[in-house]
Amino acid sequence: MRLSGLDRALAALACLAGLLGVALSAAAAHIPGADSLKTAAQFLLFHAPAILALVGFGAASLARAGLARVAAGLLILGLILFCGDLAVRTWLQHPLFPMAAPIGGFALMGGWLVGILGALVPARRGA
């Protein structure tokens, strides 16, 4: 099994999500009333392994690789928007931009939906 450059980038971003999840968990433990940071940390930590699994499943032809990459990309985009908005609201007291969190939430749901399709659509032989 060989990972493409895109797969490696997605895996690296998944690991970054895990790192940020741990960092935000630690920050939230030291900031009174930082419930938004706790939520952002949980989302990052829950989705990081899912992104790694999507990359691995696609590379191993256990899921349609293209759909797995799109799903992973949507999860990453959703994390950036949703968790980024929660963190910016906590620290800077204003949103990342209007509707960032809801757009991020829809991107996350879209990522899971595309992940379902990637798992159900048979992988191409020899791909």
Short mmCIF file of C-alpha atoms in Angstrom, two decimals:
data_model
loop_
_atom_site.label_atom_id
_atom_site.label_comp_id
_atom_site.label_asym_id
_atom_site.label_seq_id
_atom_site.Cartn_x
_atom_site.Cartn_y
_atom_site.Cartn_z
CA MET A 1 0.00 0.00 0.00
CA ARG A 2 1.44 3.34 -1.07
CA LEU A 3 0.13 6.71 0.02
CA SER A 4 -0.13 9.53 -2.50
CA GLY A 5 1.06 13.02 -1.67
CA LEU A 6 -2.54 14.04 -1.04
CA ASP A 7 -3.02 11.08 1.30
CA ARG A 8 0.11 12.08 3.23
CA ALA A 9 -1.13 15.67 3.50
CA LEU A 10 -4.53 14.51 4.76
CA ALA A 11 -2.85 12.20 7.29
CA ALA A 12 -0.62 15.04 8.47
CA LEU A 13 -3.65 17.32 8.89
CA ALA A 14 -5.42 14.57 10.85
CA CYS A 15 -2.43 14.39 13.18
CA LEU A 16 -2.46 18.20 13.48
CA ALA A 17 -6.14 17.96 14.46
CA GLY A 18 -5.20 15.48 17.19
CA LEU A 19 -2.40 17.73 18.42
CA LEU A 20 -4.72 20.75 18.51
CA GLY A 21 -7.38 18.70 20.26
CA VAL A 22 -4.96 17.87 23.07
CA ALA A 23 -3.79 21.50 23.26
CA LEU A 24 -7.34 22.86 23.41
CA SER A 25 -8.26 20.28 26.06
CA ALA A 26 -5.38 21.50 28.19
CA ALA A 27 -6.26 25.14 27.60
CA ALA A 28 -9.93 24.52 28.44
CA ALA A 29 -8.90 22.88 31.72
CA HIS A 30 -7.22 26.12 32.78
CA ILE A 31 -9.76 28.66 31.52
CA PRO A 32 -12.93 28.98 33.61
CA GLY A 33 -16.10 28.67 31.52
CA ALA A 34 -14.27 27.52 28.37
CA ASP A 35 -17.01 25.09 27.33
CA SER A 36 -16.61 26.09 23.67
CA LEU A 37 -12.94 25.08 23.77
CA LYS A 38 -13.90 21.73 25.30
CA THR A 39 -16.36 21.17 22.46
CA ALA A 40 -13.77 22.14 19.85
CA ALA A 41 -11.21 19.82 21.47
CA GLN A 42 -13.66 16.92 21.45
CA PHE A 43 -14.51 17.47 17.79
CA LEU A 44 -10.84 17.56 16.85
CA LEU A 45 -10.02 14.45 18.86
CA PHE A 46 -13.03 12.48 17.57
CA HIS A 47 -12.43 13.33 13.91
CA ALA A 48 -8.63 12.91 13.76
CA PRO A 49 -8.76 9.08 13.82
CA ALA A 50 -11.71 9.08 11.41
CA ILE A 51 -9.65 11.07 8.89
CA LEU A 52 -6.72 8.69 9.32
CA ALA A 53 -9.06 5.73 8.80
CA LEU A 54 -10.50 7.26 5.63
CA VAL A 55 -7.01 7.79 4.22
CA GLY A 56 -6.00 4.24 5.13
CA PHE A 57 -9.19 2.67 3.79
CA GLY A 58 -8.80 4.52 0.50
CA ALA A 59 -5.12 3.59 0.16
CA ALA A 60 -5.86 -0.07 0.94
CA SER A 61 -8.80 -0.11 -1.53
CA LEU A 62 -11.20 -0.93 1.29
CA ALA A 63 -13.17 2.15 0.23
CA ARG A 64 -13.30 4.13 -2.99
CA ALA A 65 -10.09 6.19 -2.70
CA GLY A 66 -11.41 9.34 -4.35
CA LEU A 67 -14.52 9.42 -2.18
CA ALA A 68 -12.46 8.69 0.93
CA ARG A 69 -10.20 11.65 0.10
CA VAL A 70 -13.18 13.95 -0.47
CA ALA A 71 -14.71 12.78 2.81
CA ALA A 72 -11.43 13.41 4.67
CA GLY A 73 -11.11 16.83 3.06
CA LEU A 74 -14.64 17.78 4.07
CA LEU A 75 -13.96 16.66 7.64
CA ILE A 76 -10.81 18.80 7.73
CA LEU A 77 -12.61 21.81 6.28
CA GLY A 78 -15.44 21.33 8.77
CA LEU A 79 -12.99 21.14 11.67
CA ILE A 80 -11.22 24.30 10.56
CA LEU A 81 -14.46 26.24 10.34
CA PHE A 82 -16.35 24.79 13.31
CA CYS A 83 -13.50 24.46 15.80
CA GLY A 84 -11.78 27.58 14.52
CA ASP A 85 -14.93 29.59 15.11
CA LEU A 86 -15.37 28.22 18.63
CA ALA A 87 -11.74 28.98 19.51
CA VAL A 88 -11.82 32.49 18.03
CA ARG A 89 -15.06 33.23 19.86
CA THR A 90 -13.48 32.12 23.14
CA TRP A 91 -10.25 34.07 22.78
CA LEU A 92 -11.19 37.10 20.67
CA GLN A 93 -14.88 37.41 21.60
CA HIS A 94 -16.07 37.55 18.00
CA PRO A 95 -16.81 34.93 15.33
CA LEU A 96 -14.30 33.75 12.76
CA PHE A 97 -16.80 35.06 10.18
CA PRO A 98 -20.61 35.00 10.09
CA MET A 99 -21.98 31.45 9.86
CA ALA A 100 -18.52 29.82 10.11
CA ALA A 101 -19.60 27.26 12.73
CA PRO A 102 -22.81 26.20 10.93
CA ILE A 103 -20.98 25.94 7.60
CA GLY A 104 -18.32 23.87 9.35
CA GLY A 105 -20.99 21.65 10.87
CA PHE A 106 -22.54 21.04 7.47
CA ALA A 107 -19.10 20.26 6.01
CA LEU A 108 -18.56 17.72 8.81
CA MET A 109 -21.92 16.09 8.10
CA GLY A 110 -21.10 16.12 4.39
CA GLY A 111 -17.78 14.42 5.12
CA TRP A 112 -19.53 11.64 6.99
CA LEU A 113 -22.08 11.27 4.18
CA VAL A 114 -19.36 11.03 1.53
CA GLY A 115 -17.58 8.55 3.82
CA ILE A 116 -20.69 6.37 3.73
CA LEU A 117 -20.68 6.52 -0.06
CA GLY A 118 -16.97 5.70 -0.18
CA ALA A 119 -17.56 2.63 1.94
CA LEU A 120 -20.58 1.44 -0.03
CA VAL A 121 -19.34 2.08 -3.58
CA PRO A 122 -17.01 -0.77 -4.50
CA ALA A 123 -13.36 0.18 -5.00
CA ARG A 124 -11.99 -0.17 -8.51
CA ARG A 125 -9.86 -3.23 -9.08
CA GLY A 126 -6.20 -2.42 -9.56
CA ALA A 127 -6.66 1.14 -8.23
#
